[in-house]
Amino acid sequence: MTKKGVYIHIPFCKSICSYCDFCKVLYNEHWVYDYLRVLKDEIEDIYMGEEIDSIYIGGGTPSSLSVKALNYLLNLIKKFNIKDLKEFTFECNLNDLNEELLLQLKEAKVNRLSIGIESFNQEKLKYMGRNHNFKDAVAKINLCRTLGFNNINIDFIYGFSFEDVKSVKKDLLTLLKLNPEHISTYSLMIEDNTLLKIRNIPRIDDDTDALMYEEIKKILKKYHYQHYEVSNFCKEGYESYHNLKYWHNLEYYGFGLSASGYIDKIRYTNTYSLTKYIKGNFEKEKIILTKKDIMDNHLMLGFRLMEGINVLEFEQTYHERIDKCYPINPLLKNGDLILKKGNIFINPDKIYIMNEILLKMI
Amino acid sequence: MRQEKIRNFSIIAHIDHGKSTLADRMLEITGAVEKREMKEQLLDSMDLERERGITIKLNAVHLNYTYNNEDYILNLIDTPGHVDFSYEVSRSLAACEGAILVVDATQGIEAQTLANLYLAIEMDLKIIPVINKIDLPNANISKVKEELKNVLGFKEEEILLCSGKTGEGVKELLDEVIKRINPPKDNTSKQTRALIFDSAFDSYKGVVALVKVIDGEIKLNSEIKMMANGSTFQVTELGVKTPKEKKMAKLVSGEVGYIAASIKDITKVEVGDTITTTDNPATSPLEGYKKMKPMVYSGIFPVEQNKFENLKEAIEKLKLNDAALTFEPETSDALGFGFRMGFLGLLHMDVIIERIEREFNIEIIATSPSVIYKIIKTNGQIEMADSPKKFPSSTFISTIEEPYIYTNIIVPATYIGPIMELCQNKRGIYKSLDYIDEARVNMHYEIPLAEIVYDFFDKLKSTTKGYASFDYEICGYKQSNLVKMDILLNGEIVDALSIIVHKDFAYQRGKTIVEKLKEIIPRQMFQVPIQASIGAKVIARENISAMKKNVLAKCYGGDVTRKRKLLEKQKEGKKKMKMLGSVEVPKEAFLNILKDGD
C-alpha cells in the first residue's frame, strides 16, 4: 500500500444537519461552479502525478450536485494517474439516490457508496434535522444493488439523551435489515458551532454511552460483522481501503474546502472559508512533521485498528523498534496492550478508553 | 529646622472603608499625581491588590502641601486592612507620629477598625477619626459619630467628615493632619539610626530599603552599616517617593524615604533592622518590631519537580519584604521536594501562593493548612508540630494542645443566635458580648485556630449574609482531643493529605473529605477507592468508578492534525495532575478538601 489516496471535499448540502460540524454550506448553484473551477486549479497546482489507487469524495453532500456539476467533478478525476483503482467511495444522501445519479457514478468507476442514514428512529431523525423512512431506504438500497453497487457503507449514530440501550439496539437492528457491507458507528458529539450545541441539547453520560457501544459491538458480532477499527465494522473483506490509509499513517492528497492531506511529511489543512477558497486562496495550514511526530501519529492512528500495529512494519518504516521509542512493555504487562502474532494492539476491553493508553505513550 | 515642616502619618481602616480611595484624593490634591495620570488605588501597585481590591503591601509616599502659606512635607504611609497583615500595619505605624482612622459612614465601626486602632494606640500615635463616604445616600453620620464617641471615646469636635470619592473634606483633613499630628523630633545631631520598615528588590539598583531616619542623617555616597549583621555598603541613591522616586542628596532625622546601595544579597537587609553610618555610628539599634510568628503552615511543592530551585528563589525574594514568612525544606512521598511555609493567616497564604504562581510562573501544590500543635509526649517531652507528618505515633502522645484565638465578631444583633450556633459548632467557648449600640454587638469567643483555618470565614459570611466583620488575636494553647486522620487512595496513604482533627468531628470530616475527593479526582482507567482512616480504622469510604469512555471520535476526512491537537490538549491537562502511585490527582485536591461542600 504505497500508492497515494485522494480525498475531495464537496461542501454543499441541501439542508444542514443539526449535529454536523464538518465544513459545509447550503447548496447554491452559482457557488458550485466557482467552487469546482477552483478545485480544478487546486488539483492542477498541487498534484504531482503520482499513481493513485483510492479516491474518496466526501462532504458536505457530494450527491447534492446537479448532473452537470457532478459530471464536471467526475471529469476532474481523470487528471489523476490511475492504473489500478482499488476503491472509489462517494458519499450520498439517501434522498438523492436515483438511477441517473447512480449510473453516472457507475460510469465514473465509483465502486463504494457511503450513505449517511444514521438512524431510523423518528425522534432521533427529528433532532438531527433529517427525514427519511425505512421503506424508502429499502427501495433506494435495492436500486443501488440492482445497478451493481455491492459495497455500501451506512453511518449509524447513537447517544442522544433520550436514547437508552434498548432503543439503540432496536434502531441498529432496523438498519441491519439493509444488509450493508460496512457500518461506521459514532456516538453523538455535541460540537461547537452545531445546531445541537446552540440549542443546548445534552448528550448521554459516558457510562451509558459505553454500554451502548458494547451492545452495538455484540449485535454486529452476531451478524458476522468484523470490528476492525474503533468505530468501523464490515463484512469479511470489506474494510475501507481508503480509510485504512489514514489509520496506517500513509500519504494522501486532500483537495477542496477544509480538506486535509498528508504529503511528503507535511500535514496540511485547507481554509474553512468558502469565499477565500473561491478566490483561489487555499490558505493551507501546513505542519512539517518531525520523525517523532510521524511515529506519534502512527501510534495514534494505528491503535485505532483492532489489529493494531505490526512491529516489523514499524521497524522497517522508521528504523526504530517501537518498544525502544515508547513504553510498550509496561503496558503489555498491565494488560493495556496485547502482543499477538507480531502485532501490538489495544486490549479490546479498553478500546473505548484508548486515549488514556495513548497518553501514556506519546 | 526641616522637621517642623514634616508630618509622618498612616491611614488605618477596616477593609473596604475607602482608605485607598482617600489616599488617591490626597495624592491629587497635593499635586503628587496629575489627574490624567490618576488611576484608582494608585498606591496598590500589585495587580493582585487592584484585582482583589485589597491592600497587601504598605507603600510610602512623599507629598508637598501648603498650609497657611507655609510649605509642608506629608509622608503618607498606606497600610493593609486585613487581619492577616496587621504586622504590616504595625511596621508602617512605627514610622509615623499620627494616624487617620477612617470609618465608613454607611457601615460604622468594624472588627478591624478596632484592631488597627489598638495597634496605633499602642504605638502612642495621635489619632484623627474621620467618617468617610459621606456622599452616599445611605450614610448615617450621626449614628457613626455616636459609635466613635461611645465605643472608642472620641470627642464630638475631634471627628471629621469627608468623601474620598468626591474629595469633600479631604483638604480640611490634610489641614488637621498638620495641626494635630506632631512633627518628628529633630535628632539630626545624634548618632545615625534609620529604621528599615520595608524593602524590595530592583534588578538595577539591588535591594531598595524604605526607611525612616530617626536620628542623624544619611547622605548620598555615605557608607552605611546594617546593625543586625554588620555588613557595610555605599549609598548609591536615596530619595523620596512622590510616588515616583525622586532622588535627593540626603535624608535627615524625621524623614521617610528610600535607600539603594547596590546590595545584591537580599538576606543582608532585614526589615526591622537599624541602618547606621560608619562616620557617625550608633552604639545600639532601634527597637525593631515584635517579630510576627506565622500561625498557619502549609506544604508548598512545585508541580514539576525540576522547578524546585526556582521555587526556592521565588520564596527568598518574597521573604525579602515579608519578614513574617518562614520556610524550611520538606519532603513528601507523594509530592517530592518542597517547602513547609509559615503564614500569618489564610489570606496571607492565598496571596503568597498566587504571587508565586503569577510573578514567578511556577505552578505549585499547596497542602491543607495546619496550625502548630503542642504535643506532650508520654516521656514528658514537649514537641511542636506544624504538620501532621511531624506527629509522633499515638502511643507516644500523652496530650495534645492547640492554639486558640479570641474573637471580635461585630454583627447586627439579629444574628446573635446564628453566630452562637456557628461558634459552638466550631468548638468555640463563649466569653462575652458587648453592645456597640442597640442594633450591633461585638461577640467574643475563644475558638481553636484550626477551625478558623478550616472554613470559619466562609461559614461566617454565609450565616450573616456578609454583615459580620471579624478579627482575632491568639490567646494561647488549650488541650484538645485530637487525632491524626490519614487519607488513602487506592489503598495507599497519601502523606500530603493527612490532617489533624478533633475526635468528635472526625467521622463527619472524613466523610466530607472523601466525598470531596471523589468529586475532584477524575475517573481513572480502574476503580479507585478513597478512604479516611484513623490509625488502622477506616472511618469513611467512597469509590471513584472506572472511566468508561475516552476515545477520539470519527477520523474521517483525514484531519489527523485536529485529532492530534485534541490529544495534546488532554495531555496538557494530565501534566497538571500529580501521579500518586497510579492515580492521577489534580492539584486542587490537596487544598480543596478543606472547603466544605455547601
PDB file of C-alpha atoms in Angstrom, chain A residues 21 184 186-187 203 207 209-210 232 243 252 260 267 272 285 287 293 296-297 300 304 336 352-357 359-360 362, chain B residues 523-525 545-568 570-571 574 584:
ATOM      1  CA  ASP A  21     -19.529  20.088  12.344  1.00  0.00           C
ATOM      2  CA  SER A 184     -19.493   3.261  10.673  1.00  0.00           C
ATOM      3  CA  TYR A 186     -20.339   7.034  16.157  1.00  0.00           C
ATOM      4  CA  SER A 187     -21.569   8.251  19.473  1.00  0.00           C
ATOM      5  CA  ARG A 203     -25.586  14.145  25.149  1.00  0.00           C
ATOM      6  CA  ASP A 207     -21.329   5.195  31.245  1.00  0.00           C
ATOM      7  CA  ASP A 209     -22.526   5.621  26.054  1.00  0.00           C
ATOM      8  CA  ALA A 210     -20.098   2.791  26.811  1.00  0.00           C
ATOM      9  CA  ASN A 232     -15.888   0.722  11.940  1.00  0.00           C
ATOM     10  CA  ASN A 243      -9.690   4.899   5.194  1.00  0.00           C
ATOM     11  CA  TYR A 252      -2.958  11.032   0.676  1.00  0.00           C
ATOM     12  CA  SER A 260      -6.623  17.710   4.890  1.00  0.00           C
ATOM     13  CA  ARG A 267       0.213  17.512   7.050  1.00  0.00           C
ATOM     14  CA  TYR A 272     -12.558  26.720   6.064  1.00  0.00           C
ATOM     15  CA  GLU A 285      -2.114  25.381   7.194  1.00  0.00           C
ATOM     16  CA  ILE A 287       2.765  21.356   9.632  1.00  0.00           C
ATOM     17  CA  ASP A 293       5.578  13.429  15.176  1.00  0.00           C
ATOM     18  CA  ASP A 296       3.390   9.502  17.379  1.00  0.00           C
ATOM     19  CA  ASN A 297       0.744   9.768  14.666  1.00  0.00           C
ATOM     20  CA  MET A 300      -2.486   7.463  17.490  1.00  0.00           C
ATOM     21  CA  ARG A 304      -7.484   2.684  16.386  1.00  0.00           C
ATOM     22  CA  ASP A 336      -3.438  -2.166  28.350  1.00  0.00           C
ATOM     23  CA  TYR A 352     -13.216   2.842  24.338  1.00  0.00           C
ATOM     24  CA  ILE A 353     -10.710   4.433  26.718  1.00  0.00           C
ATOM     25  CA  MET A 354      -7.800   4.157  24.311  1.00  0.00           C
ATOM     26  CA  ASN A 355      -6.860   7.838  24.693  1.00  0.00           C
ATOM     27  CA  GLU A 356      -5.770   7.107  28.233  1.00  0.00           C
ATOM     28  CA  ILE A 357      -3.408   4.464  26.909  1.00  0.00           C
ATOM     29  CA  LEU A 359      -1.423   9.432  26.541  1.00  0.00           C
ATOM     30  CA  LYS A 360       0.861   7.094  28.439  1.00  0.00           C
ATOM     31  CA  ILE A 362       3.010   9.864  23.329  1.00  0.00           C
TER      32      ILE A 362
ATOM     33  CA  ARG B 523     -12.212   8.902  36.784  1.00  0.00           C
ATOM     34  CA  GLN B 524      -9.245   6.675  36.077  1.00  0.00           C
ATOM     35  CA  MET B 525      -8.870   3.545  33.984  1.00  0.00           C
ATOM     36  CA  SER B 545     -15.747   4.214  39.370  1.00  0.00           C
ATOM     37  CA  ALA B 546     -13.603   3.344  36.384  1.00  0.00           C
ATOM     38  CA  MET B 547     -13.596   5.579  33.331  1.00  0.00           C
ATOM     39  CA  LYS B 548     -15.794   4.217  30.573  1.00  0.00           C
ATOM     40  CA  LYS B 549     -15.033   6.423  27.614  1.00  0.00           C
ATOM     41  CA  ASN B 550     -12.145   8.439  26.292  1.00  0.00           C
ATOM     42  CA  VAL B 551     -11.716   7.967  22.607  1.00  0.00           C
ATOM     43  CA  LEU B 552     -11.373  10.301  19.658  1.00  0.00           C
ATOM     44  CA  ALA B 553     -14.470  10.265  17.517  1.00  0.00           C
ATOM     45  CA  LYS B 554     -14.615   9.995  13.772  1.00  0.00           C
ATOM     46  CA  CYS B 555     -11.349  10.347  11.959  1.00  0.00           C
ATOM     47  CA  TYR B 556     -12.880  10.814   8.536  1.00  0.00           C
ATOM     48  CA  GLY B 557     -11.806  13.473   6.132  1.00  0.00           C
ATOM     49  CA  GLY B 558      -8.301  12.610   7.263  1.00  0.00           C
ATOM     50  CA  ASP B 559      -7.921  15.633   9.519  1.00  0.00           C
ATOM     51  CA  VAL B 560      -5.290  13.992  11.666  1.00  0.00           C
ATOM     52  CA  THR B 561      -3.857  17.290  12.839  1.00  0.00           C
ATOM     53  CA  ARG B 562      -7.066  18.264  14.570  1.00  0.00           C
ATOM     54  CA  LYS B 563      -7.316  14.920  16.330  1.00  0.00           C
ATOM     55  CA  ARG B 564      -3.727  15.290  17.363  1.00  0.00           C
ATOM     56  CA  LYS B 565      -4.469  18.689  18.857  1.00  0.00           C
ATOM     57  CA  LEU B 566      -7.314  17.239  20.893  1.00  0.00           C
ATOM     58  CA  LEU B 567      -4.977  14.599  22.207  1.00  0.00           C
ATOM     59  CA  GLU B 568      -2.302  17.182  23.002  1.00  0.00           C
ATOM     60  CA  GLN B 570      -5.711  16.120  27.019  1.00  0.00           C
ATOM     61  CA  LYS B 571      -2.024  15.647  27.561  1.00  0.00           C
ATOM     62  CA  LYS B 574      -2.655  15.442  32.507  1.00  0.00           C
ATOM     63  CA  GLU B 584      -3.756  10.988  38.719  1.00  0.00           C
TER      64      GLU B 584
END
